[in-house]
Short mmCIF file of C-alpha atoms in Angstrom, two decimals:
data_model
loop_
_atom_site.label_atom_id
_atom_site.label_comp_id
_atom_site.label_asym_id
_atom_site.label_seq_id
_atom_site.Cartn_x
_atom_site.Cartn_y
_atom_site.Cartn_z
CA MET T 20 2.38 10.52 3.92
CA ASN T 21 4.22 8.55 1.24
CA ARG T 22 3.44 4.84 1.65
CA TYR T 23 7.13 4.10 1.33
CA PHE T 24 8.03 6.50 4.13
CA LEU T 25 9.57 3.83 6.39
CA SER T 26 11.67 2.19 3.69
CA ASP T 27 12.77 5.56 2.27
CA THR T 28 13.70 6.88 5.72
CA THR T 29 15.60 3.67 6.51
CA ALA T 30 17.63 3.92 3.31
CA LEU T 31 18.42 7.58 3.93
CA THR T 32 19.32 6.86 7.56
CA VAL T 33 21.80 4.18 6.47
CA ARG T 34 23.35 6.82 4.20
CA THR T 35 23.75 9.38 7.00
CA LEU T 36 24.99 6.76 9.46
CA ARG T 37 27.75 5.89 7.00
CA HIS T 38 28.90 9.50 7.28
CA ILE T 39 29.24 8.98 11.04
CA THR T 40 31.26 5.76 10.68
CA ARG T 41 33.55 7.46 8.18
CA SER T 42 34.13 10.47 10.44
CA LEU T 43 34.28 9.16 14.00
CA ASP T 44 36.12 12.36 14.88
CA THR T 45 32.72 14.06 15.14
CA ILE T 46 31.78 11.84 18.10
CA ILE T 47 35.22 12.34 19.63
CA THR T 48 34.83 16.10 19.28
CA THR T 49 31.34 15.88 20.79
CA VAL T 50 32.61 14.24 23.98
CA LEU T 51 35.79 16.33 24.33
CA THR T 52 34.02 19.43 25.67
CA PRO T 53 31.89 17.66 28.33
CA VAL T 54 34.78 15.43 29.44
CA ALA T 55 37.11 18.45 29.70
CA LEU T 56 34.48 20.31 31.74
CA MET T 57 34.03 17.28 33.97
CA LEU T 58 37.75 17.05 34.64
CA MET T 59 38.05 20.78 35.31
CA PHE T 60 35.04 21.09 37.61
CA VAL T 61 35.70 17.91 39.59
CA TYR T 62 39.46 18.25 40.06
CA VAL T 63 39.83 22.06 40.07
CA PHE T 64 36.58 23.60 41.34
CA GLY T 65 34.82 20.65 42.93
CA GLY T 66 36.52 20.97 46.30
CA ALA T 67 35.35 24.57 46.67
CA ILE T 68 31.68 23.88 45.86
CA ASN T 69 29.53 22.53 48.68
CA THR T 70 26.68 20.47 47.27
CA GLY T 71 26.14 18.06 50.14
CA SER T 72 27.18 15.08 48.02
CA LYS T 73 30.05 13.84 45.87
CA TYR T 74 30.52 16.53 43.26
CA ILE T 75 30.77 14.20 40.25
CA ASN T 76 27.35 12.82 41.20
CA PHE T 77 25.95 16.33 41.50
CA MET T 78 27.20 17.71 38.19
CA LEU T 79 26.92 14.71 35.85
CA PRO T 80 23.30 15.44 34.76
CA GLY T 81 24.35 18.88 33.52
CA ILE T 82 27.33 17.39 31.70
CA LEU T 83 25.02 14.95 29.93
CA LEU T 84 22.90 17.83 28.63
CA ILE T 85 26.02 19.64 27.44
CA THR T 86 26.98 16.45 25.59
CA ILE T 87 23.64 16.47 23.79
CA ALA T 88 23.96 20.18 22.94
CA SER T 89 27.44 19.55 21.53
CA GLY T 90 26.21 16.63 19.45
CA ILE T 91 23.22 18.27 17.80
CA SER T 92 25.37 21.02 16.29
CA TYR T 93 26.61 18.37 13.85
CA THR T 94 23.02 17.64 12.83
CA ALA T 95 22.61 21.24 11.70
CA PHE T 96 25.99 21.08 9.98
CA ARG T 97 25.28 17.81 8.11
CA LEU T 98 21.83 18.95 7.00
CA PHE T 99 23.19 22.30 5.80
CA MET T 100 25.88 20.51 3.77
CA ASP T 101 23.26 18.22 2.21
CA LEU T 102 21.28 21.23 1.05
CA LYS T 103 24.39 23.07 -0.15
CA THR T 104 25.59 20.10 -2.24
CA GLY T 105 22.22 19.78 -3.99
CA ILE T 106 21.04 16.56 -2.38
CA LEU T 107 17.55 18.00 -1.80
CA GLU T 108 17.13 18.85 -5.48
CA ARG T 109 18.19 15.35 -6.45
CA PHE T 110 15.77 13.75 -4.01
CA ARG T 111 12.93 15.98 -5.25
CA SER T 112 13.26 14.34 -8.67
CA MET T 113 12.83 10.88 -7.11
CA PRO T 114 9.59 9.23 -5.90
CA ILE T 115 10.57 9.21 -2.21
CA ALA T 116 9.04 10.57 0.97
CA ARG T 117 10.17 14.19 1.20
CA SER T 118 10.36 14.21 5.00
CA GLY T 119 12.54 11.08 4.95
CA LEU T 120 15.68 13.22 4.63
CA LEU T 121 14.89 15.13 7.82
CA TRP T 122 14.02 12.01 9.77
CA ALA T 123 17.23 10.35 8.59
CA HIS T 124 19.27 13.19 10.08
CA VAL T 125 17.21 13.11 13.28
CA ILE T 126 17.66 9.35 13.75
CA THR T 127 21.37 9.63 13.01
CA SER T 128 21.63 12.36 15.65
CA MET T 129 19.90 10.12 18.17
CA VAL T 130 22.33 7.26 17.48
CA ALA T 131 25.43 9.48 17.60
CA ASN T 132 24.30 11.18 20.81
CA VAL T 133 23.55 7.89 22.54
CA ILE T 134 27.11 6.74 21.77
CA ALA T 135 28.51 10.04 23.09
CA LEU T 136 26.39 9.83 26.27
CA VAL T 137 27.57 6.27 26.96
CA ILE T 138 31.21 7.38 26.58
CA VAL T 139 30.73 10.34 28.94
CA ILE T 140 29.00 8.18 31.56
CA GLY T 141 31.86 5.68 31.24
CA VAL T 142 34.40 8.44 31.90
CA ALA T 143 32.30 9.63 34.86
CA LEU T 144 32.39 6.13 36.33
CA LEU T 145 36.18 6.14 36.05
CA MET T 146 36.18 9.48 37.88
CA GLY T 147 34.15 8.09 40.76
CA PHE T 148 30.51 8.53 39.77
CA ARG T 149 28.32 6.03 41.57
CA SER T 150 24.56 5.54 41.66
CA GLY T 151 22.38 3.12 43.55
CA ALA T 152 19.53 3.72 41.08
CA GLY T 153 17.58 0.65 40.06
CA VAL T 154 16.58 -0.49 36.59
CA LEU T 155 13.40 1.61 36.51
CA ALA T 156 15.29 4.75 37.54
CA TRP T 157 17.92 4.18 34.84
CA LEU T 158 15.16 3.62 32.28
CA ALA T 159 13.56 6.89 33.37
CA VAL T 160 16.89 8.72 33.01
CA THR T 161 17.36 7.15 29.58
CA GLY T 162 13.88 8.21 28.52
CA ILE T 163 14.41 11.82 29.62
CA LEU T 164 17.77 12.01 27.86
CA LEU T 165 16.34 10.54 24.65
CA LEU T 166 13.37 12.91 24.74
CA SER T 167 15.72 15.86 25.33
CA THR T 168 17.91 14.72 22.44
CA LEU T 169 14.90 14.36 20.13
CA ALA T 170 13.58 17.82 21.03
CA LEU T 171 16.96 19.54 20.61
CA THR T 172 17.68 17.65 17.40
CA TRP T 173 14.51 18.98 15.79
CA LEU T 174 15.56 22.40 17.04
CA ALA T 175 18.90 21.87 15.25
CA VAL T 176 17.08 21.05 12.03
CA ILE T 177 15.80 24.64 11.80
CA PRO T 178 19.24 26.35 11.44
CA GLY T 179 20.33 23.43 9.27
CA LEU T 180 17.61 24.44 6.82
CA THR T 181 17.75 28.22 7.19
CA ALA T 182 21.37 29.17 7.98
CA GLY T 183 23.25 31.29 5.47
CA SER T 184 26.64 29.71 6.14
CA VAL T 185 28.11 26.54 7.57
CA GLU T 186 29.47 28.49 10.54
CA SER T 187 26.07 29.86 11.53
CA ALA T 188 24.47 26.44 11.07
CA GLY T 189 26.57 24.97 13.88
CA ALA T 190 26.92 28.11 16.00
CA PHE T 191 23.29 28.01 17.18
CA ALA T 192 24.28 25.28 19.67
CA TYR T 193 26.57 27.60 21.65
CA PRO T 194 23.74 29.15 23.72
CA LEU T 195 22.46 25.62 24.45
CA ILE T 196 25.91 24.58 25.69
CA PHE T 197 26.08 27.70 27.86
CA LEU T 198 22.54 27.36 29.30
CA PRO T 199 23.44 24.68 31.91
CA PHE T 200 25.85 27.16 33.53
CA LEU T 201 22.82 29.32 34.38
CA SER T 202 20.98 26.47 36.04
CA SER T 203 21.33 24.08 38.97
CA ALA T 204 23.74 21.92 36.94
CA PHE T 205 26.99 22.98 38.63
CA VAL T 206 26.04 24.90 41.78
CA PRO T 207 22.90 25.03 43.95
CA THR T 208 20.62 27.85 42.81
CA GLN T 209 20.40 29.09 46.41
CA THR T 210 23.92 30.52 46.08
CA MET T 211 22.99 32.74 43.10
CA PRO T 212 22.00 36.42 43.26
CA GLY T 213 18.28 37.20 42.95
CA PRO T 214 17.64 37.73 39.19
CA VAL T 215 20.06 34.98 38.18
CA ARG T 216 18.49 32.60 40.68
CA TRP T 217 15.01 33.34 39.36
CA PHE T 218 16.11 32.62 35.79
CA ALA T 219 17.97 29.47 36.83
CA GLU T 220 14.98 28.07 38.67
CA HIS T 221 12.53 28.72 35.83
CA GLN T 222 14.45 27.54 32.78
CA PRO T 223 14.19 24.00 31.33
CA VAL T 224 17.70 22.77 32.14
CA THR T 225 17.16 23.02 35.90
CA SER T 226 14.03 20.85 35.93
CA ILE T 227 15.68 18.24 33.70
CA VAL T 228 18.91 18.24 35.74
CA ASP T 229 17.09 18.06 39.08
CA THR T 230 14.96 15.15 37.84
CA ILE T 231 17.95 13.13 36.61
CA ARG T 232 19.90 13.93 39.78
CA ALA T 233 17.01 12.75 41.99
CA LEU T 234 16.66 9.52 39.98
CA PHE T 235 20.39 8.80 40.28
CA ALA T 236 20.25 9.48 44.03
CA GLN T 237 17.08 7.40 44.57
CA GLN T 238 15.22 10.44 45.85
CA PRO T 239 11.65 11.63 45.11
CA VAL T 240 11.50 13.60 41.86
CA GLY T 241 8.50 15.69 42.93
CA ASN T 242 7.07 18.05 40.33
CA ASP T 243 10.40 18.44 38.56
CA ILE T 244 9.74 15.47 36.31
CA TRP T 245 6.48 16.98 35.05
CA ALA T 246 8.15 20.31 34.40
CA ALA T 247 10.99 18.51 32.58
CA LEU T 248 8.59 16.52 30.41
CA ALA T 249 6.49 19.60 29.66
CA TRP T 250 9.57 21.55 28.54
CA CYS T 251 10.84 18.68 26.38
CA VAL T 252 7.49 18.00 24.72
CA GLY T 253 6.82 21.72 24.24
CA VAL T 254 10.19 22.33 22.58
CA LEU T 255 9.75 19.18 20.47
CA VAL T 256 6.32 20.18 19.14
CA VAL T 257 7.28 23.79 18.37
CA ALA T 258 10.63 22.80 16.80
CA TYR T 259 9.02 20.06 14.68
CA VAL T 260 6.34 22.41 13.33
CA LEU T 261 8.85 25.16 12.53
CA ALA T 262 11.29 22.69 10.96
CA MET T 263 8.62 21.20 8.70
CA MET T 264 7.49 24.69 7.66
CA ALA T 265 11.06 25.64 6.79
CA TYR T 266 11.55 22.36 4.90
CA ARG T 267 8.39 22.85 2.84
CA ARG T 268 9.62 26.29 1.81
CA LYS T 269 12.98 24.79 0.79
CA ALA T 270 11.34 21.93 -1.11
CA ALA T 271 8.71 24.08 -2.81
#
């Protein structure tokens, strides 16, 4: 690893963060979809869905994951544009840590997604979301959301490096946005038909959603938290390895 990795990554992160401050519409766009879904489900469908608790409390964890999925699409887009405009070639001619560019985009994604998550939670509070969770529970929720964001951001790096067009670079996030609808995020899995229920109960979103929901409700998390962590760490490791392989091919 280049001995100037930290300073190089910091400088590159400042550069990418400037792009965020100059185009705040990306954060606004990121929160529009989850907020619109929250409004629609709570005020249109919420009364018809029996979850045994206030519906905004039930569905917020899924909305938070949709927020993350919406946000990481911009990571793929920004990285693709960097490659298309020749930034990588310019950096290759400079004595800087090669992986610093990727980490700069990842850190920027983390910052932008944290801002978006805070906004969405603020809107949820205005809509009636309440939680008696203590400090430790909120820290646990924060940790799971950050780990999920990190894993999905590295996943977004792959299309950012390999996509053939700007449209396909950002389009990979659509299945991730749709995935919570086939989970326990919006309705109990017990109401689903057999094959759909099986898929919903064995995909990563359900374990993450159920863990966050239990923490908010001050209930035991059971084995869900271990399944959630295993999914997040597994996706993170695989995505990181594949992203670095793709980057080395680009930088070769």
